[in-house]
């Protein structure tokens, strides 16, 4: 049994709560995918590997809770209870595994990351840089652009003030080799049209569509076969649940990178949001809103204060 200290907000929380991932789940049901906290009680089998008070992270549907029961083999021991570790659980792992398995990154490749200053975009930028790629990041404000430069992004584009399509055409006439795409809609079309010969577009989400009743925004896909054929290009979807065999390895690697100081894990607690820092489960809806308004820089995390009069 874990006492949660920090829980992570994901764009797909809205998909899960709308019943798009598992239509068989009927309300009311628990939501949230990840948390970090400490062990407060142990089952018999867990006592061999864990101790009360130990810091752990967990990936589990229903993690928006003050106390969570997690099977011992699904828990990840941590050096301490820090929100930075939480950024790696879904967001970091998604970037790491998708780029490793599908990106075929190598030195000099041009990589376009959409929503680059977001929870998972920040890792795609840094991991592509570690692979010695040239990284282009789109974002929605100059402040985000500054953050992206600070983590090594070679070219940033504020899509609200710059025409991304014409910048890409002018500065990257040969196209981009890999796109890490999480926006969907018009951005997907633009990314597809910007692919180089043998380019790869990795779809990790399409946030612009999540708030629509159907969860999809139309794309101009009628010419898709011709566009792919003309460039020998490919589109690959990536859903973390299908790569859980790689998960522990990826997390171990990311934790080491962070502890060595090789990885920035930017956390956004919503300090700049109108009602201030996201504290307590009641602020989860504010945190989700904040993400959909495109305000966050880095991973949105909600802090759950420790109750002095614990119910346990």
Backbone as numpy.savetxt, mean C-alpha at the origin, in Angstrom:
# Nx Ny Nz CAx CAy CAz Cx Cy Cz
-3.73 -13.80 22.15 -4.58 -12.61 22.15 -3.70 -11.37 22.15
-3.97 -10.46 21.23 -3.16 -9.25 21.11 -3.96 -8.01 21.48
-3.29 -7.09 22.10 -3.86 -5.78 22.33 -3.32 -4.86 21.24
-4.21 -4.32 20.41 -3.78 -3.52 19.26 -3.36 -2.12 19.71
-2.24 -1.66 19.18 -1.80 -0.30 19.47 -1.95 0.61 18.25
-1.71 0.03 17.06 -1.83 0.80 15.81 -2.51 -0.09 14.77
-3.43 0.48 14.01 -4.04 -0.26 12.89 -3.83 0.54 11.61
-3.70 -0.18 10.51 -3.41 0.46 9.22 -4.67 0.62 8.38
-4.71 1.74 7.65 -5.83 2.01 6.74 -5.39 1.67 5.32
-6.24 0.96 4.60 -5.95 0.59 3.22 -7.09 1.04 2.31
-6.74 1.42 1.08 -7.78 1.84 0.13 -8.82 0.74 -0.03
-8.37 -0.51 0.07 -9.28 -1.64 -0.16 -10.20 -1.92 1.03
-10.04 -1.20 2.14 -11.00 -1.35 3.25 -12.42 -1.12 2.75
-12.54 -0.18 1.81 -13.87 0.16 1.25 -14.41 -1.01 0.41
-13.53 -1.68 -0.32 -13.96 -2.84 -1.11 -14.45 -3.96 -0.21
-13.71 -4.18 0.87 -14.07 -5.27 1.79 -15.41 -4.97 2.46
-15.57 -3.72 2.93 -16.81 -3.37 3.63 -18.01 -3.35 2.67
-17.74 -3.15 1.37 -18.82 -3.17 0.37 -19.14 -4.60 -0.09
-18.44 -5.58 0.48 -18.72 -6.98 0.15 -18.16 -7.43 -1.18
-17.15 -6.69 -1.71 -16.63 -7.06 -3.03 -15.61 -8.18 -2.98
-14.99 -8.41 -1.82 -13.97 -9.47 -1.74 -14.58 -10.80 -1.36
-15.60 -10.74 -0.52 -16.23 -11.98 -0.09 -17.73 -11.73 0.05
-18.45 -12.03 -1.00 -19.89 -11.73 -1.05 -20.67 -12.57 -0.04
-20.04 -13.65 0.46 -20.77 -14.52 1.40 -20.81 -13.92 2.81
-19.97 -12.94 3.09 -19.95 -12.32 4.42 -21.12 -11.35 4.53
-21.96 -11.58 5.53 -23.13 -10.71 5.72 -22.92 -9.80 6.92
-23.35 -8.53 6.81 -23.18 -7.61 7.95 -23.99 -8.10 9.16
-23.58 -7.78 10.37 -22.36 -7.04 10.69 -21.13 -7.95 10.66
-20.00 -7.42 10.17 -18.75 -8.19 10.21 -17.60 -7.23 10.51
-16.51 -7.80 11.01 -15.35 -6.98 11.38 -14.54 -6.62 10.14
-13.95 -5.43 10.16 -13.15 -5.00 9.01 -11.75 -4.58 9.47
-10.93 -4.16 8.51 -9.53 -3.83 8.79 -8.66 -5.03 8.50
-7.44 -4.78 8.01 -6.58 -5.89 7.57 -5.31 -6.09 8.38
-4.88 -5.09 9.16 -3.55 -5.21 9.75 -3.44 -4.39 11.03
-2.57 -4.86 11.91 -2.34 -4.12 13.14 -1.01 -4.49 13.75
-0.55 -3.66 14.69 0.59 -4.03 15.53 0.20 -3.77 16.98
0.73 -4.61 17.85 0.39 -4.46 19.26 1.23 -5.39 20.10
0.73 -5.68 21.32 1.49 -6.62 22.15 0.63 -7.79 22.57
1.32 -8.89 22.87 0.66 -10.11 23.31 0.15 -9.90 24.74
-1.14 -10.18 24.97 -1.66 -10.07 26.34 -2.05 -11.43 26.92
-2.24 -12.42 26.08 -2.55 -13.77 26.57 -2.17 -14.78 25.50
-1.85 -15.99 25.93 -1.36 -17.00 24.99 -2.15 -18.29 25.10
-2.39 -18.91 23.95 -2.91 -20.27 23.93 -1.75 -21.23 24.19
-2.06 -22.49 24.43 -1.01 -23.46 24.78 0.07 -23.57 23.71
-0.36 -23.68 22.44 0.64 -23.90 21.38 1.50 -22.66 21.16
0.95 -21.48 21.49 1.69 -20.24 21.22 2.76 -19.96 22.25
2.64 -20.55 23.44 3.54 -20.19 24.52 4.99 -20.64 24.27
5.17 -21.55 23.30 6.54 -21.97 22.96 7.27 -20.86 22.20
6.53 -20.06 21.44 7.17 -19.07 20.56 7.01 -17.63 21.03
6.02 -17.37 21.87 5.72 -15.98 22.24 5.66 -15.81 23.75
5.85 -14.56 24.19 5.69 -14.25 25.62 4.74 -13.08 25.76
4.09 -12.99 26.90 3.19 -11.86 27.17 4.02 -10.57 27.14
3.48 -9.55 26.47 4.20 -8.28 26.38 5.04 -8.14 25.12
5.16 -9.25 24.36 5.97 -9.22 23.14 5.29 -8.40 22.04
6.08 -7.67 21.27 5.55 -6.87 20.16 5.31 -7.76 18.95
4.14 -7.61 18.33 3.82 -8.42 17.16 3.02 -7.61 16.15
3.12 -8.06 14.91 2.26 -7.52 13.86 1.39 -8.66 13.36
0.23 -8.32 12.82 -0.63 -9.38 12.29 -1.40 -8.87 11.08
-1.63 -9.81 10.19 -2.37 -9.55 8.96 -3.61 -10.41 9.06
-4.76 -9.78 9.23 -5.96 -10.56 9.53 -7.20 -9.72 9.25
-8.15 -10.27 8.53 -9.41 -9.55 8.33 -10.09 -9.37 9.67
-10.54 -8.14 9.94 -11.17 -7.85 11.22 -10.22 -7.25 12.24
-9.16 -6.59 11.74 -8.15 -6.08 12.68 -8.51 -4.72 13.29
-9.61 -4.08 12.85 -10.05 -2.85 13.51 -10.73 -3.24 14.83
-9.91 -3.54 15.81 -10.41 -3.99 17.11 -9.35 -3.70 18.16
-9.81 -3.48 19.40 -8.84 -3.22 20.47 -8.09 -4.49 20.86
-8.80 -5.62 20.81 -8.18 -6.92 21.12 -8.48 -7.87 19.97
-7.49 -8.64 19.59 -7.65 -9.53 18.44 -7.02 -10.89 18.76
-7.73 -11.95 18.41 -7.17 -13.29 18.55 -6.57 -13.67 17.20
-5.30 -14.02 17.21 -4.61 -14.36 15.96 -3.88 -15.69 16.16
-4.00 -16.63 15.20 -3.22 -17.87 15.30 -1.73 -17.55 15.35
-1.00 -18.25 16.21 0.42 -17.94 16.43 1.21 -17.91 15.13
0.88 -18.84 14.21 1.70 -18.90 12.99 1.45 -17.72 12.05
0.37 -16.97 12.30 0.10 -15.80 11.45 0.70 -14.52 12.02
1.19 -14.58 13.23 1.75 -13.38 13.86 3.20 -13.20 13.44
3.64 -11.95 13.40 5.03 -11.64 13.03 5.69 -10.94 14.22
6.70 -11.57 14.82 7.37 -10.93 15.96 8.10 -9.67 15.50
8.06 -8.62 16.31 8.71 -7.35 15.98 9.67 -6.94 17.09
10.67 -6.12 16.74 11.58 -5.63 17.78 10.88 -4.72 18.80
9.86 -3.97 18.35 9.12 -3.08 19.25 7.79 -2.71 18.58
6.89 -2.12 19.35 5.59 -1.71 18.79 5.75 -0.32 18.20
6.06 -0.28 16.91 6.23 1.01 16.23 5.32 1.07 15.02
4.69 2.22 14.78 3.79 2.31 13.62 4.53 2.10 12.29
5.83 2.41 12.27 6.60 2.21 11.03 6.57 0.76 10.57
6.58 -0.17 11.53 6.53 -1.58 11.15 5.21 -1.91 10.46
4.15 -1.24 10.88 2.83 -1.48 10.30 2.79 -1.12 8.81
3.57 -0.12 8.41 3.56 0.30 7.00 4.02 -0.83 6.07
4.78 -1.77 6.63 5.35 -2.84 5.80 4.39 -4.00 5.59
3.41 -4.15 6.49 2.60 -5.36 6.51 1.83 -5.60 5.20
1.09 -4.61 4.75 0.34 -4.72 3.49 1.01 -3.88 2.42
1.27 -2.62 2.73 1.75 -1.68 1.72 3.16 -2.03 1.24
4.07 -2.22 2.18 5.45 -2.56 1.81 5.52 -3.90 1.11
4.81 -4.88 1.66 4.85 -6.24 1.09 4.27 -6.26 -0.32
3.21 -5.48 -0.54 2.61 -5.40 -1.88 3.63 -4.88 -2.89
4.31 -3.80 -2.54 5.30 -3.22 -3.45 6.46 -4.19 -3.68
6.96 -4.76 -2.60 8.13 -5.63 -2.70 7.84 -6.87 -3.55
6.76 -7.58 -3.22 6.49 -8.85 -3.92 6.09 -8.60 -5.37
5.24 -7.58 -5.61 4.79 -7.35 -6.99 5.95 -6.94 -7.89
6.82 -6.07 -7.39 7.95 -5.63 -8.23 8.94 -6.78 -8.44
9.15 -7.58 -7.40 10.09 -8.69 -7.52 9.56 -9.77 -8.47
8.30 -10.12 -8.30 7.73 -11.23 -9.09 7.32 -10.80 -10.51
6.84 -9.57 -10.65 6.25 -9.17 -11.93 6.99 -8.04 -12.62
7.82 -7.31 -11.89 8.41 -6.09 -12.44 9.64 -6.30 -13.30
10.37 -7.39 -13.05 11.64 -7.64 -13.78 12.50 -6.38 -13.84
12.71 -5.78 -12.67 13.48 -4.54 -12.62 14.96 -4.81 -12.86
15.60 -3.89 -13.56 17.06 -3.95 -13.70 17.56 -2.53 -13.92
18.86 -2.38 -13.80 19.45 -1.04 -13.84 19.06 -0.27 -15.11
18.67 0.99 -14.91 18.37 1.86 -16.04 16.94 1.81 -16.55
16.15 0.84 -16.05 14.75 0.76 -16.49 14.00 1.99 -15.99
13.01 2.42 -16.77 12.19 3.56 -16.35 10.90 3.02 -15.71
10.68 3.45 -14.48 9.53 2.94 -13.71 8.62 4.11 -13.34
7.36 4.00 -13.72 6.36 5.02 -13.37 5.52 4.49 -12.21
5.46 5.26 -11.12 4.64 4.89 -9.96 3.51 5.90 -9.84
2.26 5.43 -9.92 1.13 6.36 -9.74 0.77 6.39 -8.25
0.18 7.51 -7.81 -0.09 7.71 -6.36 1.17 7.40 -5.57
2.28 7.96 -6.02 3.59 7.57 -5.52 3.84 7.96 -4.07
3.14 8.98 -3.57 3.38 9.41 -2.19 2.43 8.73 -1.21
1.69 7.74 -1.67 0.73 7.05 -0.81 1.37 5.94 0.00
0.52 5.16 0.67 1.00 4.12 1.57 1.90 3.11 0.90
1.53 2.64 -0.29 2.35 1.63 -0.96 3.25 2.25 -2.03
2.82 3.39 -2.60 3.64 4.07 -3.60 5.02 4.43 -3.07
5.08 4.87 -1.80 6.37 5.25 -1.22 7.39 4.10 -1.27
6.89 2.87 -1.15 7.80 1.71 -1.19 8.17 1.34 -2.62
7.21 1.46 -3.54 7.51 1.17 -4.94 8.62 2.09 -5.44
8.53 3.37 -5.05 9.57 4.34 -5.45 10.92 3.91 -4.90
10.99 3.63 -3.61 12.28 3.32 -2.98 12.87 1.99 -3.47
12.01 1.00 -3.66 12.52 -0.31 -4.09 12.99 -0.25 -5.54
12.29 0.52 -6.38 12.74 0.68 -7.77 14.07 1.43 -7.81
14.24 2.40 -6.91 15.53 3.12 -6.84 16.65 2.18 -6.40
16.33 1.30 -5.43 17.35 0.34 -4.95 17.78 -0.58 -6.09
16.86 -0.81 -7.05 17.18 -1.66 -8.21 17.86 -0.83 -9.32
18.24 0.43 -8.98 18.95 1.33 -9.90 18.12 1.73 -11.12
16.82 1.83 -10.90 15.93 2.28 -11.98 15.78 3.80 -11.94
15.28 4.34 -13.04 14.91 5.76 -13.10 13.43 5.82 -12.74
13.09 6.54 -11.67 11.73 6.48 -11.15 10.98 7.80 -11.35
9.78 7.67 -11.91 8.88 8.80 -12.14 7.68 8.59 -11.22
7.29 9.61 -10.48 6.16 9.45 -9.56 5.10 10.51 -9.79
3.83 10.10 -9.86 2.75 11.08 -9.94 2.16 11.29 -8.54
1.71 12.51 -8.28 1.11 12.83 -6.98 0.19 14.03 -7.16
-0.49 14.45 -6.07 -1.53 15.47 -6.21 -1.17 16.80 -5.56
0.06 16.96 -5.06 0.42 18.26 -4.48 1.93 18.45 -4.53
2.36 19.71 -4.44 3.79 19.99 -4.45 4.46 19.48 -3.17
3.69 19.47 -2.06 4.23 18.95 -0.81 4.57 17.46 -0.97
3.67 16.74 -1.63 3.93 15.32 -1.88 5.13 15.16 -2.80
5.23 16.06 -3.80 6.38 16.02 -4.71 7.69 16.19 -3.96
7.69 17.08 -2.98 8.88 17.28 -2.14 9.24 16.03 -1.36
8.22 15.36 -0.82 8.45 14.10 -0.10 9.05 13.06 -1.05
8.49 12.97 -2.27 8.98 11.98 -3.24 10.45 12.24 -3.60
10.80 13.51 -3.78 12.21 13.83 -4.07 13.09 13.37 -2.90
12.59 13.57 -1.68 13.39 13.22 -0.49 13.65 11.72 -0.39
12.79 10.89 -1.01 13.03 9.44 -0.97 13.63 8.93 -2.28
14.10 9.86 -3.12 14.89 9.45 -4.28 14.20 9.46 -5.62
12.95 9.91 -5.69 12.22 9.92 -6.97 12.93 10.87 -7.95
13.21 10.40 -9.17 13.97 11.19 -10.14 13.13 12.29 -10.78
11.86 11.98 -11.04 11.00 12.97 -11.68 9.63 12.89 -11.02
9.15 14.00 -10.45 7.82 14.00 -9.84 6.87 14.81 -10.71
5.62 14.41 -10.71 4.61 15.14 -11.48 3.37 15.35 -10.63
3.01 16.61 -10.42 1.76 16.95 -9.75 0.68 16.95 -10.83
-0.15 15.91 -10.83 -1.11 15.77 -11.94 -2.20 16.85 -11.91
-2.27 17.61 -10.81 -3.26 18.69 -10.77 -2.75 19.95 -11.47
-1.43 20.07 -11.58 -0.88 21.28 -12.22 -0.11 20.96 -13.50
0.23 19.69 -13.71 0.97 19.31 -14.92 0.14 18.32 -15.73
0.34 18.35 -17.04 -0.32 17.38 -17.90 0.60 16.16 -18.01
0.26 15.13 -17.26 1.13 13.95 -17.15 1.38 13.33 -18.52
0.34 13.24 -19.32 0.46 12.62 -20.65 1.49 13.35 -21.51
1.39 14.70 -21.56 2.32 15.42 -22.44 3.74 15.43 -21.87
3.87 15.45 -20.53 5.21 15.39 -19.93 5.87 14.05 -20.27
5.10 12.97 -20.14 5.66 11.64 -20.45 6.04 11.55 -21.93
5.18 12.09 -22.80 5.46 12.02 -24.24 6.73 12.80 -24.58
6.87 13.96 -23.93 8.01 14.83 -24.24 9.32 14.32 -23.62
9.26 13.96 -22.33 10.49 13.58 -21.62 10.84 12.11 -21.76
9.85 11.27 -22.08 10.11 9.82 -22.20 9.52 9.32 -23.51
10.05 9.81 -24.64 9.45 9.47 -25.94 9.47 7.97 -26.23
10.43 7.25 -25.63 10.51 5.79 -25.85 9.54 5.03 -24.95
8.92 5.75 -24.00 7.98 5.10 -23.08 8.64 4.65 -21.79
7.82 4.10 -20.90 8.33 3.60 -19.61 8.27 2.07 -19.60
9.22 1.48 -18.90 9.33 0.01 -18.92 8.37 -0.68 -17.97
8.15 -0.06 -16.81 7.27 -0.67 -15.80 6.38 0.41 -15.21
5.09 0.10 -15.04 4.20 1.01 -14.33 3.65 0.27 -13.11
3.74 0.92 -11.95 3.15 0.40 -10.71 1.89 1.23 -10.51
0.72 0.63 -10.82 -0.51 1.42 -11.00 -1.58 1.08 -9.97
-2.02 2.11 -9.25 -3.04 1.88 -8.22 -4.21 2.85 -8.32
-4.28 3.62 -9.40 -5.29 4.69 -9.49 -6.49 4.28 -10.35
-6.22 3.68 -11.52 -7.32 3.25 -12.39 -7.89 4.40 -13.22
-9.00 4.12 -13.93 -9.67 5.14 -14.72 -8.75 5.77 -15.75
-8.77 7.10 -15.81 -7.96 7.83 -16.81 -6.46 7.57 -16.64
-6.03 7.41 -15.38 -4.60 7.18 -15.15 -4.15 5.84 -15.73
-5.03 4.84 -15.67 -4.72 3.54 -16.26 -4.52 3.69 -17.77
-5.46 4.40 -18.42 -5.36 4.60 -19.87 -4.05 5.29 -20.24
-3.74 6.32 -19.46 -2.54 7.09 -19.71 -1.28 6.22 -19.53
-1.29 5.41 -18.47 -0.15 4.53 -18.20 0.01 3.50 -19.32
-1.11 2.95 -19.76 -1.08 1.96 -20.84 -0.48 2.57 -22.11
-0.91 3.78 -22.42 -0.42 4.44 -23.64 1.05 4.85 -23.53
1.56 4.90 -22.31 2.94 5.36 -22.10 3.94 4.21 -22.04
3.46 2.97 -22.19 4.38 1.83 -22.08 5.38 1.79 -23.23
6.59 1.38 -22.89 7.63 1.17 -23.89 7.43 -0.20 -24.55
8.21 -0.48 -25.56 8.22 -1.83 -26.15 8.59 -2.83 -25.04
7.83 -3.91 -24.95 7.98 -4.94 -23.90 7.71 -4.39 -22.50
6.99 -3.27 -22.42 6.67 -2.66 -21.13 5.68 -3.51 -20.34
5.70 -3.34 -19.01 4.82 -4.11 -18.14 4.03 -3.16 -17.24
2.73 -3.34 -17.22 1.87 -2.53 -16.35 1.37 -3.44 -15.23
1.73 -3.13 -13.99 1.31 -3.93 -12.84 0.14 -3.21 -12.16
-1.01 -3.87 -12.15 -2.20 -3.28 -11.51 -2.28 -3.78 -10.08
-2.09 -2.85 -9.12 -2.24 -3.26 -7.72 -3.53 -2.70 -7.12
-4.27 -1.93 -7.91 -5.53 -1.38 -7.42 -6.08 -0.36 -8.41
-7.23 0.20 -8.07 -7.82 1.25 -8.93 -8.71 2.11 -8.04
-8.06 2.88 -7.18 -8.74 3.60 -6.11 -9.85 4.53 -6.63
-9.69 5.05 -7.86 -10.72 5.97 -8.37 -12.07 5.27 -8.51
-12.07 3.96 -8.61 -13.33 3.23 -8.79 -13.93 2.67 -7.52
-13.18 2.66 -6.42 -13.66 1.95 -5.24 -14.93 2.54 -4.65
-15.15 3.85 -4.85 -16.32 4.46 -4.25 -17.55 4.41 -5.18
-17.37 3.87 -6.37 -18.51 3.70 -7.28 -19.30 2.46 -6.86
-20.61 2.46 -7.09 -21.41 1.28 -6.70 -20.87 -0.02 -7.27
-20.34 0.03 -8.50 -19.83 -1.21 -9.11 -18.37 -1.47 -8.77
-17.69 -0.44 -8.26 -16.27 -0.60 -7.94 -15.37 -0.45 -9.14
-15.93 -0.06 -10.28 -15.09 0.09 -11.47 -15.40 1.40 -12.18
-14.37 2.03 -12.71 -14.58 3.16 -13.59 -14.21 2.70 -14.98
-15.02 3.06 -15.99 -14.71 2.54 -17.32 -13.34 3.00 -17.81
-12.66 2.10 -18.49 -11.39 2.46 -19.15 -11.60 2.26 -20.65
-10.73 2.89 -21.42 -10.88 2.77 -22.88 -10.13 1.53 -23.35
-10.70 0.37 -23.05 -9.96 -0.87 -23.27 -10.25 -1.53 -24.62
-11.10 -0.90 -25.44 -11.48 -1.59 -26.70 -10.26 -1.91 -27.56
-9.27 -1.01 -27.52 -8.09 -1.20 -28.36 -6.97 -1.96 -27.63
-7.31 -2.51 -26.48 -6.28 -3.15 -25.65 -5.47 -4.22 -26.38
-6.11 -5.18 -27.06 -5.30 -6.20 -27.74 -4.31 -5.58 -28.73
-4.79 -4.60 -29.51 -3.92 -3.97 -30.50 -2.77 -3.21 -29.83
-3.08 -2.52 -28.73 -2.05 -1.74 -28.03 -0.97 -2.66 -27.46
-1.39 -3.79 -26.88 -0.43 -4.72 -26.29 0.41 -5.38 -27.37
-0.25 -5.78 -28.45 0.45 -6.45 -29.54 1.50 -5.53 -30.16
1.09 -4.30 -30.41 1.97 -3.32 -31.07 3.28 -3.12 -30.30
3.21 -3.28 -28.97 4.39 -3.02 -28.14 4.95 -4.29 -27.49
4.37 -5.45 -27.77 4.71 -6.66 -27.02 4.65 -6.38 -25.52
3.65 -5.61 -25.14 3.51 -5.18 -23.74 2.60 -6.14 -22.98
2.60 -6.00 -21.65 1.73 -6.87 -20.85 1.13 -6.11 -19.68
-0.02 -6.62 -19.23 -0.66 -6.09 -18.02 -0.76 -7.25 -17.05
-0.30 -7.02 -15.83 -0.39 -8.07 -14.81 -1.13 -7.52 -13.60
-2.08 -8.31 -13.10 -2.76 -7.93 -11.86 -1.98 -8.50 -10.68
-2.04 -7.82 -9.55 -1.38 -8.32 -8.34 -2.30 -8.17 -7.14
-2.60 -9.30 -6.47 -3.41 -9.29 -5.26 -2.62 -10.06 -4.20
-2.28 -9.37 -3.12 -1.36 -9.92 -2.12 -1.75 -11.31 -1.63
-3.06 -11.56 -1.48 -3.52 -12.86 -0.96 -3.03 -14.05 -1.79
-2.73 -13.81 -3.07 -2.29 -14.91 -3.93 -0.79 -15.16 -3.82
-0.10 -14.33 -3.05 1.36 -14.44 -2.95 1.80 -14.64 -1.50
0.93 -15.24 -0.69 1.27 -15.37 0.72 2.46 -16.31 0.95
2.76 -17.16 -0.03 3.94 -18.03 0.11 5.23 -17.20 0.13
5.19 -16.00 -0.46 6.37 -15.13 -0.49 6.39 -14.15 0.68
5.29 -14.13 1.45 5.06 -13.02 2.37 6.11 -12.91 3.48
6.37 -14.02 4.18 7.30 -13.94 5.32 8.69 -13.51 4.87
9.12 -14.05 3.74 10.44 -13.69 3.19 10.49 -12.19 2.89
9.42 -11.69 2.27 9.38 -10.27 1.91 9.43 -9.38 3.14
8.64 -9.76 4.14 8.57 -8.95 5.36 9.91 -8.94 6.09
10.55 -10.09 6.14 11.86 -10.19 6.80 12.86 -9.25 6.13
12.83 -9.26 4.82 13.73 -8.42 4.03 13.46 -6.94 4.29
12.18 -6.57 4.27 11.80 -5.16 4.48 12.14 -4.69 5.90
11.90 -5.55 6.89 12.24 -5.20 8.28 13.73 -4.94 8.43
14.52 -5.80 7.78 16.00 -5.61 7.83 16.38 -4.28 7.19
15.79 -3.99 6.04 16.08 -2.73 5.34 15.76 -1.53 6.23
14.59 -1.59 6.88 14.18 -0.47 7.73 15.14 -0.32 8.92
15.50 -1.45 9.52 16.37 -1.39 10.70 17.79 -0.93 10.35
18.20 -1.17 9.11 19.52 -0.68 8.64 19.47 0.79 8.26
18.26 1.36 8.20 18.13 2.76 7.77 18.08 2.90 6.26
17.78 1.80 5.55 17.74 1.83 4.08 16.35 2.07 3.52
15.37 2.25 4.39 14.00 2.37 3.91 13.26 3.40 4.76
12.65 4.36 4.09 11.81 5.34 4.78 10.40 4.77 4.86
9.86 4.69 6.07 8.49 4.20 6.27 7.67 5.37 6.78
7.15 6.17 5.86 6.44 7.39 6.25 5.04 7.04 6.77
4.74 7.57 7.97 3.45 7.32 8.61 2.68 8.64 8.66
1.39 8.59 8.34 0.53 9.77 8.44 -0.57 9.49 9.47
-0.48 10.17 10.61 -1.46 10.00 11.68 -2.63 10.98 11.55
-2.64 11.74 10.44 -3.74 12.69 10.25 -3.63 13.94 11.09
-2.41 14.27 11.55 -2.24 15.49 12.36 -2.74 16.73 11.62
-2.64 16.70 10.27 -3.04 17.88 9.48 -4.51 17.83 9.07
-5.23 16.79 9.48 -6.65 16.70 9.11 -7.45 17.67 9.98
-8.64 18.10 9.51 -9.41 19.13 10.23 -9.61 18.82 11.72
-9.91 17.54 12.04 -10.16 17.22 13.46 -8.94 16.63 14.16
-7.79 16.72 13.50 -6.55 16.28 14.15 -6.29 14.79 14.07
-5.31 14.37 14.84 -4.76 13.02 14.80 -5.83 11.93 14.90
-5.61 10.85 14.14 -6.54 9.71 14.15 -6.27 8.86 15.39
-7.14 8.98 16.38 -6.96 8.25 17.63 -8.25 7.51 17.97
-8.13 6.23 18.25 -9.29 5.41 18.62 -10.03 4.89 17.41
-10.74 3.77 17.59 -11.45 3.13 16.49 -12.48 4.05 15.86
-13.03 4.99 16.66 -14.05 5.89 16.13 -13.49 6.82 15.05
-12.16 6.93 14.96 -11.58 7.82 13.94 -11.24 7.09 12.63
-11.52 5.78 12.58 -11.21 5.02 11.36 -11.92 5.61 10.15
-13.21 5.98 10.31 -13.95 6.50 9.14 -13.35 7.82 8.67
-12.86 8.65 9.61 -12.20 9.91 9.23 -10.92 9.63 8.45
-10.20 8.60 8.89 -8.93 8.25 8.25 -9.17 7.76 6.82
-10.24 6.99 6.62 -10.58 6.50 5.28 -10.96 7.68 4.39
-11.75 8.60 4.92 -12.14 9.81 4.18 -10.91 10.60 3.75
-9.99 10.76 4.69 -8.76 11.52 4.48 -7.97 10.93 3.30
-7.93 9.59 3.26 -7.24 8.92 2.15 -7.94 9.19 0.82
-9.27 9.10 0.83 -10.00 9.29 -0.42 -10.02 10.74 -0.89
-9.70 11.65 0.00 -9.54 13.05 -0.40 -8.12 13.30 -0.89
-7.30 12.25 -0.86 -5.93 12.37 -1.38 -5.02 13.22 -0.53
-5.27 13.25 0.78 -4.50 14.14 1.64 -3.23 13.51 2.22
-3.21 12.19 2.30 -2.11 11.56 3.05 -0.78 11.55 2.32
0.28 11.67 3.11 1.64 11.42 2.62 2.14 10.21 3.41
2.37 9.11 2.73 2.74 7.87 3.40 1.51 7.09 3.83
1.74 6.17 4.73 0.71 5.22 5.17 -0.14 5.82 6.29
-1.46 5.75 6.13 -2.34 6.24 7.19 -2.45 5.20 8.29
-2.19 5.66 9.53 -2.23 4.78 10.69 -3.10 5.42 11.77
-3.91 4.59 12.41 -4.75 5.04 13.53 -4.16 4.47 14.82
-4.00 5.33 15.80 -3.48 4.88 17.10 -4.63 4.52 18.02
-4.52 3.38 18.67 -5.53 2.98 19.65 -4.94 3.19 21.04
-5.47 4.14 21.80 -4.87 4.41 23.10 -5.07 3.23 24.04
-4.08 2.98 24.87 -4.18 1.90 25.84 -5.08 2.32 26.97
-6.09 1.53 27.25 -7.00 1.85 28.36 -6.34 1.46 29.67
-6.39 2.37 30.64 -5.81 2.08 31.96 -6.66 1.00 32.64
-7.99 1.13 32.52 -8.89 0.14 33.10 -9.20 -0.92 32.06
-8.19 -1.69 31.71 -8.38 -2.70 30.68 -9.47 -3.67 31.09
-10.29 -4.04 30.11 -11.38 -4.98 30.39 -10.84 -6.38 30.69
-9.56 -6.59 30.40 -9.03 -7.93 30.67 -8.37 -7.95 32.03
